[in-house]
XYZ file of C-alpha atoms in Angstrom:
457
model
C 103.556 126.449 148.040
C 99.844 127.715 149.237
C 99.344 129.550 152.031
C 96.200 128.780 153.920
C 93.552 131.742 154.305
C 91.721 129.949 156.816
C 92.034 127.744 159.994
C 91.981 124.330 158.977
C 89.888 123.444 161.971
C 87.398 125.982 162.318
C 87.301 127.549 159.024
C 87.895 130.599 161.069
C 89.871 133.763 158.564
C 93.431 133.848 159.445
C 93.254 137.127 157.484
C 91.517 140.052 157.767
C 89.964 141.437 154.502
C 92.594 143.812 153.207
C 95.345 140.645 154.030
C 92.545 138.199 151.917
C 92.634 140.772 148.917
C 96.715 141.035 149.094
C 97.058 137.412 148.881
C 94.229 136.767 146.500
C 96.047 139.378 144.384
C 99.553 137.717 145.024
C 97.906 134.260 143.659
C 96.273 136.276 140.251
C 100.172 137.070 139.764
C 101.050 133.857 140.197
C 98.762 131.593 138.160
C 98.399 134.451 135.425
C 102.638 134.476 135.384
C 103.137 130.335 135.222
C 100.528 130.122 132.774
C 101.222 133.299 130.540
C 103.308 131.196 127.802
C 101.206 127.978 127.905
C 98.609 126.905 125.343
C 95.788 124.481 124.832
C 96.341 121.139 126.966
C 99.696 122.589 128.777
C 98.064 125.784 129.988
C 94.748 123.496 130.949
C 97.561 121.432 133.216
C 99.561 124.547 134.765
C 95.880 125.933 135.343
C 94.564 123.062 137.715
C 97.506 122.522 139.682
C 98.141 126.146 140.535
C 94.525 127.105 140.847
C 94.401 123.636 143.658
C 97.580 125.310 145.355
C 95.994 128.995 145.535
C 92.769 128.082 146.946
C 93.849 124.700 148.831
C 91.682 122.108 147.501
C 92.164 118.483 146.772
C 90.671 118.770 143.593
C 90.476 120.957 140.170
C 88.701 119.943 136.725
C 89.188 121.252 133.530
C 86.792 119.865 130.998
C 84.965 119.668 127.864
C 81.567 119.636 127.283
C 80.689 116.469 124.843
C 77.960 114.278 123.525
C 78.163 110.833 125.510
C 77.194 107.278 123.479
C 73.395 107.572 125.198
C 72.747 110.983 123.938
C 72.775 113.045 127.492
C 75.732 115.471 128.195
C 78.989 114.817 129.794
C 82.331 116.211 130.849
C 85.458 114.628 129.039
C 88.410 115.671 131.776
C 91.147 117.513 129.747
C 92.923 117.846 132.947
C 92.604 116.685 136.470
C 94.434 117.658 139.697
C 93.832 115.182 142.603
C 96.215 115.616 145.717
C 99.540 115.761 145.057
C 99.623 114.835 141.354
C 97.848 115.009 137.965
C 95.142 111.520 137.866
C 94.673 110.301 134.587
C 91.624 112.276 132.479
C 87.785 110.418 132.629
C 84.877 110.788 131.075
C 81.330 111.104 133.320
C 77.635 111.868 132.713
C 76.540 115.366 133.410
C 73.142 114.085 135.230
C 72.917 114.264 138.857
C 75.636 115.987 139.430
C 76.481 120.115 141.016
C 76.586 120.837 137.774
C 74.210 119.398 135.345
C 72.913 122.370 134.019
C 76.162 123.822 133.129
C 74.884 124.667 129.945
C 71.910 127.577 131.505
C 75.961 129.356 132.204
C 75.534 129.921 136.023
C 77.984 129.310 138.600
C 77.374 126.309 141.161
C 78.549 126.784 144.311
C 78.172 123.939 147.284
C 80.196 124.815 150.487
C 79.629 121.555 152.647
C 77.508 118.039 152.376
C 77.744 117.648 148.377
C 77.671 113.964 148.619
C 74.179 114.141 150.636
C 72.557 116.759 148.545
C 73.848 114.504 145.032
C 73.521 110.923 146.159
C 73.548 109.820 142.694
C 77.121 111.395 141.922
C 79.792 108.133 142.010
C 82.722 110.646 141.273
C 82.185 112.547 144.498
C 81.544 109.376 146.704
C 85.183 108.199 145.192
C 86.751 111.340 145.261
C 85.386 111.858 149.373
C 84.202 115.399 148.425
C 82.433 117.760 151.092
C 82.317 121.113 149.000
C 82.082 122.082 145.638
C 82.617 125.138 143.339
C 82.023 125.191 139.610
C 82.157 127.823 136.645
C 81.237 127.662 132.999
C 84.015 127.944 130.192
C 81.719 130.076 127.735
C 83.206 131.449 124.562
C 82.929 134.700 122.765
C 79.831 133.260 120.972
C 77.953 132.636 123.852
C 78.502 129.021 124.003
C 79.525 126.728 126.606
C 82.322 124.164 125.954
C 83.294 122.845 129.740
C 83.570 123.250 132.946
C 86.204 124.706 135.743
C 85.790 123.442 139.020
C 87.345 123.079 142.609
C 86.261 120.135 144.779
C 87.661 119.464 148.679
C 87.454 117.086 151.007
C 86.684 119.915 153.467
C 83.708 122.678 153.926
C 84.526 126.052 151.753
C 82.822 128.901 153.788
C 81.752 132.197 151.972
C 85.461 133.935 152.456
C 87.299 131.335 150.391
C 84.254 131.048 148.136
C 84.744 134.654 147.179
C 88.690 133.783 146.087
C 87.036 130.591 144.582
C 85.228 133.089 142.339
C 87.464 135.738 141.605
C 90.034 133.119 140.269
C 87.638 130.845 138.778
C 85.460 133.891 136.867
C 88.722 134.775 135.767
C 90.475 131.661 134.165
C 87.459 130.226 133.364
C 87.427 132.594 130.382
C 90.986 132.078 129.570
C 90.177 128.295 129.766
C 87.620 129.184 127.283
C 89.753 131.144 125.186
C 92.369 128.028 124.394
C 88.595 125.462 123.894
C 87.451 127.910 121.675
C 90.885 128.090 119.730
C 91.348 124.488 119.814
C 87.821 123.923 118.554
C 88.517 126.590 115.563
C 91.804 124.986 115.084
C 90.155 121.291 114.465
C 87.383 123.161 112.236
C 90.402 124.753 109.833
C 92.807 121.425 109.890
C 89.017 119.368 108.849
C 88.556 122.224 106.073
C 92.110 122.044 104.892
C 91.928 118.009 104.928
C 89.217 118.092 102.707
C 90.364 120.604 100.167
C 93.694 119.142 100.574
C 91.686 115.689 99.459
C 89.822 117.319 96.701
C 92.890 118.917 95.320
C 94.807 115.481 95.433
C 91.646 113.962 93.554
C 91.404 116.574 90.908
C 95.138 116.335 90.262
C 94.819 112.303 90.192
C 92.228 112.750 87.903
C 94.648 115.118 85.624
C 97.337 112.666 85.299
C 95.081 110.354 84.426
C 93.691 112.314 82.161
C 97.209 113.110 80.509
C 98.231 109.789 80.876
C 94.949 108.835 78.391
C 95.691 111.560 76.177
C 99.476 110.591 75.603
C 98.151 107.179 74.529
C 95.550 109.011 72.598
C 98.104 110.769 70.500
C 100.462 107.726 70.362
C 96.733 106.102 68.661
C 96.519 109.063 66.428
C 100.903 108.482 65.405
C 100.558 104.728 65.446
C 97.281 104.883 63.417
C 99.109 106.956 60.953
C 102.322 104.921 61.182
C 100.659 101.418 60.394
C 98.704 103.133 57.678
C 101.738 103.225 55.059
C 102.723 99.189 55.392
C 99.425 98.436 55.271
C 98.905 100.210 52.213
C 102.052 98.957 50.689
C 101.027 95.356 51.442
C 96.842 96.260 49.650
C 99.114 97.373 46.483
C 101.132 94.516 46.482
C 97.739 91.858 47.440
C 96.403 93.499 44.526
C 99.695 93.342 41.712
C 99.334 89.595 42.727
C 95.911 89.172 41.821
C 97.074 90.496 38.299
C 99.960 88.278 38.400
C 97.350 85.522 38.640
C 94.970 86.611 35.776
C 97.765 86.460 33.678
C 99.105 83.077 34.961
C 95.324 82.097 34.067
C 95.732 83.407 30.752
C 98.989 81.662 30.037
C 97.901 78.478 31.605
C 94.625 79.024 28.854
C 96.882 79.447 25.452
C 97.845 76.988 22.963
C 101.428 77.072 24.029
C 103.349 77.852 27.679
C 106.889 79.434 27.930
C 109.136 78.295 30.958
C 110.285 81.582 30.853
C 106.987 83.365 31.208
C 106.081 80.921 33.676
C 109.348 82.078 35.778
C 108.878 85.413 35.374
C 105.257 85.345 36.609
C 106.542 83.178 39.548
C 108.998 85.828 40.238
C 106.230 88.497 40.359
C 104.235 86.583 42.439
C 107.056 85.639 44.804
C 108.102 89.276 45.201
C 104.756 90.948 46.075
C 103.962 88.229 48.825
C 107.516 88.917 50.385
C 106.646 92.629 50.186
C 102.979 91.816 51.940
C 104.560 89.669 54.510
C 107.314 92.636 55.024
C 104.751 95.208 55.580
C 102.131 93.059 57.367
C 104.904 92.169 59.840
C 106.105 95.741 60.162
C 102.281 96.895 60.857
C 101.955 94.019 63.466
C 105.163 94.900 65.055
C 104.097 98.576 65.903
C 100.509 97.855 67.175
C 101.940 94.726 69.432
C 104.024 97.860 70.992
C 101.548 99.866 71.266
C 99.132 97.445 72.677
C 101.905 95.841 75.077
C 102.517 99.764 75.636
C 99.042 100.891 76.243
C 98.178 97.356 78.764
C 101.529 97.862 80.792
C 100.409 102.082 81.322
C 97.717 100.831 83.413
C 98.702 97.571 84.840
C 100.969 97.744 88.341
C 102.015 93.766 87.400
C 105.451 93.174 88.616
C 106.911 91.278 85.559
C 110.538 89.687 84.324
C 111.567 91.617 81.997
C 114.921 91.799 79.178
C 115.151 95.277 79.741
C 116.686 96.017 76.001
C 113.820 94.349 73.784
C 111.620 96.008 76.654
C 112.604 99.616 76.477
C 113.444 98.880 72.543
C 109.677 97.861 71.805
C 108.254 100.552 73.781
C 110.566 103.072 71.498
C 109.468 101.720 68.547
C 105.532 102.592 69.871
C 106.317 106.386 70.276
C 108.411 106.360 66.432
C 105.791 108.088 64.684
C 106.088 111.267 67.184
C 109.877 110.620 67.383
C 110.077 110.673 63.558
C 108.159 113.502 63.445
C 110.472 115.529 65.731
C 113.322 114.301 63.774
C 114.631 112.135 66.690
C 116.835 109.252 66.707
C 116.507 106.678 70.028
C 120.068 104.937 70.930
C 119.884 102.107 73.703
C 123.111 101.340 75.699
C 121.564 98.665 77.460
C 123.127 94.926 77.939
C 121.264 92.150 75.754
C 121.270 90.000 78.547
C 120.270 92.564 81.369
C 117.031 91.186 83.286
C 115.290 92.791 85.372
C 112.042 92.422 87.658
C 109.930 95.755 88.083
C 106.629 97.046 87.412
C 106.703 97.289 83.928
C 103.807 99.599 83.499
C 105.128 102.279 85.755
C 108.778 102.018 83.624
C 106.521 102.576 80.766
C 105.116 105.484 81.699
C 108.597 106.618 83.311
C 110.027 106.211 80.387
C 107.078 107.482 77.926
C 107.442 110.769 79.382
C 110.951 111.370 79.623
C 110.343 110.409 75.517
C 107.606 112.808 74.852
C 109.335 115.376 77.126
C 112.358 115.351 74.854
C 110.060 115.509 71.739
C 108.138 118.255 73.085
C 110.439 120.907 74.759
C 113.748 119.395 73.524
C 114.426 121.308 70.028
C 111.854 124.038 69.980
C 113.120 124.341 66.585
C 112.787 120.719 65.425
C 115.303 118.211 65.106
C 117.317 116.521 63.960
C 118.760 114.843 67.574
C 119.673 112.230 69.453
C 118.060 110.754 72.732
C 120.189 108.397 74.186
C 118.848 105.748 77.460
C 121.591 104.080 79.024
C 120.515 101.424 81.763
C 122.603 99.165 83.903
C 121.889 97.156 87.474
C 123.501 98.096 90.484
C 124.361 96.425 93.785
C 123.569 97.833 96.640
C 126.345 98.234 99.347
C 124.815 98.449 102.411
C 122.478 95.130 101.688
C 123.860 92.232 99.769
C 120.195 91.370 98.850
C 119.159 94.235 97.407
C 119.409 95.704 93.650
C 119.180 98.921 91.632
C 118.088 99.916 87.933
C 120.070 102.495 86.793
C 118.167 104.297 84.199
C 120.393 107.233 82.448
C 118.393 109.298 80.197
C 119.704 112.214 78.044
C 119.101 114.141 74.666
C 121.154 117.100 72.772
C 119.021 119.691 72.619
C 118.187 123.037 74.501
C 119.039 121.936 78.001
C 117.569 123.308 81.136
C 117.142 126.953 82.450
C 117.966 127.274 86.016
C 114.819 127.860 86.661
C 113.357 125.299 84.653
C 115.616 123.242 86.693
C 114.475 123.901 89.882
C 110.714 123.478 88.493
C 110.326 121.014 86.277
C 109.002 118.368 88.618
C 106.212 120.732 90.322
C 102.754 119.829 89.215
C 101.557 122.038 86.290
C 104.833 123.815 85.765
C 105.413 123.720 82.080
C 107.363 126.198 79.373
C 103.864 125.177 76.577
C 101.647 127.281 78.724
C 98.794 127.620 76.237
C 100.772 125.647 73.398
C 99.174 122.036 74.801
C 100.981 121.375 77.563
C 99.965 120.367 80.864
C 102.831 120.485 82.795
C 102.298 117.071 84.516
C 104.370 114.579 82.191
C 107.798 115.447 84.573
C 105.398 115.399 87.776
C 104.272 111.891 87.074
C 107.796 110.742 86.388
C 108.605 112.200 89.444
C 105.810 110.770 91.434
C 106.265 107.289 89.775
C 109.988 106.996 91.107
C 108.872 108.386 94.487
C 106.024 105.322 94.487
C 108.664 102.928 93.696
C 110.823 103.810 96.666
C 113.261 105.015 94.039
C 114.865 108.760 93.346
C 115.596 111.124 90.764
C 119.171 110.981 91.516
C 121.102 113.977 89.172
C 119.720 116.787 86.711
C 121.927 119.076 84.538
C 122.126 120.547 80.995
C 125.453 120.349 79.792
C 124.672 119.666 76.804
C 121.278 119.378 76.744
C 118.981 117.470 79.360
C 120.400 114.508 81.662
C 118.374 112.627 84.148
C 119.215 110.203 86.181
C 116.770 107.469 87.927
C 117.415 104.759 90.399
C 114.825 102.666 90.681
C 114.603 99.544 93.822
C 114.251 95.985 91.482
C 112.066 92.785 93.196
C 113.562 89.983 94.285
């Protein structure tokens, strides 16, 4: 509740001075107490309608100083007391009104016929106003960022002016204080945004960039791999061109055995079955790889049999599993169909492969890697289905506190033996993508994951 310092009537002090100061002082306590654990926009609020109580005026401002659509300067209302209750914030043009040079940082100060001496001023022909007081929020820089002002309906005569000052001088730069910290506030959340944006980049970019070198060493394995049937299948293309030239030479004599003629037949037969063998071996592994390589970056939702899937896509990475000494075992239903990305499984699965291979058997193989996979209904929609993938190998296991890392970006146990550290990060990622989650770790024995992954209908 205010309590008047003057007669409503004739203005008249209903105080003498050292009253004035004990009440003025008695407000100070007041607003500084109701607004001592408020910030930004909340303090702003507390400050109007106290400040509108304590110096009995219809109206109190707090506002910004912004850049309006035309160029010229304005006041965006951050809060605004009116009567008896908080009106909704506005935005208005600086020009023609008390305080349209708020920027040269001097007080404006209008006790009686405001409308008359700023005809041009809408908001004080709709708000009725007679008198006007109005202070600069300035910050520790020197700039200005709003405005703090009283408006009535009624005259303000120079005793209530000088509470109008004391009170405005003085939460004006608290009013500051929270602009200036809001504006420093937006500056560091911008700043953060965009290093948070570059950092998201660079590490997209370094996934991708594993992501290209794990096909480029499953080129370097599969180039290797295809070399030795295709080799096989030159030797045997060329034993059958010296079966011929001696079917040519027999077909050329005087006389013709059957049983030469059989036994070059027989030659002949045997190295084409060996070139088809071998041909069809070095087709098989680059139609993996290639099916392997176009699903990596393709998001294609596709029907898949899950076992000839994940069977084909083990048979790309056999030259690095071979090398490690690995065997693959699939406990996966011949008839179990399923509809997924298949690229993303591919890469799921890829490096949970490689991961094995990698930091599995630090002393080599051999091992076992076995991927169990089964579908799953879910209970609380009829419609709805799960892939369980199941995914475990025999060898070292996990450290606790490999455990709790593994799926952090850049964690890794190669650090400067090759690895990256992002090959269980982009599983990770992947399954969160997919709406699906990494659903148990352990290491007894060795390293078990489990995946559930959501299926299309």
């Amino acid at each position: 509740m205010s309590i008047p310092l003057f007669d409503v009537n004739s203005q008249e002090p209903l105080f003498d001075a050292e009253q004035r100061r004990t009440l003025a002082e008695a407000a100070l306590r007041s607003i500084t107490a109701s607004t001592a654990h408020a910030r930004g926009d909340d303090f702003l609020r507390i400050l109007v309608k106290d400040l509108a109580e304590a110096l009995d005026v219809h109206y109190v401002i707090a506002g910004r100083l912004v850049r309006l659509e035309d160029g010229s300067e304005g006041i965006r209302t951050l809060a605004l007391w009116g009567g008896d209750g908080y009106q909704p914030n506005i935005e208005y043009s600086l020009q023609h009104t008390p305080c349209q040079d708020v920027t040269c940082q001097s007080m404006c100060f209008h006790g009686s016929d405001i409308q008359r001496r700023f005809p041009f001023d809408t908001l004080l022909v709709d708000m009725q106003a007679e008198s006007y007081v109005g202070m600069p929020l300035i910050d520790t820089d020197g700039k200005t960022l709003g405005i703090l002002s009283a408006i009535d309906t009624r005259p303000i005569d120079e005793n209530k002016r000088l509470l109008a000052l004391l009170l405005l001088s003085i939460f004006s730069a608290r009013g500051a204080a929270e602009l200036q910290h809001q504006e420093r506030t937006q500056q560091l959340e911008e700043i953060v945004r965009v290093r948070t944006e570059s950092l998201l980049a660079a590490q997209a970019n370094l996934i991708e960039q594993e992501q290209m070198a794990a096909l480029g060493s499953l080129v370097a394995g599969v180039s290797h791999e295809v070399n030795t049937p295709i080799g096989v299948a030159l030797t045997a293309a060329s034993s059958m061109g010296s079966y011929a030239d001696q079917l040519v030479q027999l077909l050329g004599g005087a006389k013709v055995s059957r049983a030469e003629l059989i036994d070059i037949a027989e030659s002949l037969k045997g190295a084409a079955a060996l070139i088809e063998r071998n041909l069809a071996r070095a087709a098989d592994l680059i139609g993996n790889f290639k099916q392997l390589a176009v699903d990596q970056v393709s998001e294609y939702v596709a029907d898949l049999a899950l076992h000839d899937y994940v069977h084909g896509l083990v048979s790309a990475h056999s030259p690095e599993l071979r090398k490690a000494a690995l065997g693959v075992e699939l406990d996966i239903a011949p008839d179990c169909q399923v509809r997924l990305a298949a690229g993303k499984l591919s890469q799921i699965l890829s490096n949970l492969l490689m991961n094995s291979a990698r930091h599995g058997y630090p002393q080599g193989g051999p091992g076992r890697i076995t991927i169990r996979a089964r579908i799953e209904e879910d209970d609380t929609d009829a419609a709805a289905r799960w892939l369980l993938l199941d995914f475990s190998d025999d060898g070292i296991g996990l450290a606790p506190a490999v455990r709790e890392h593994m799926f952090e970006p850049f964690f890794t146990t190669k650090r400067g033996q090759g690895g990256s550290g992002l090959g269980m990060h982009i599983v990770y990622t992947i399954v969160q993508q997919l709406g699906g989650q990494v659903c148990a770790i352990d290491s007894t024995p060795g390293c078990h994951i489990q995946i559930r992954l959501p299926l299309a209908s």
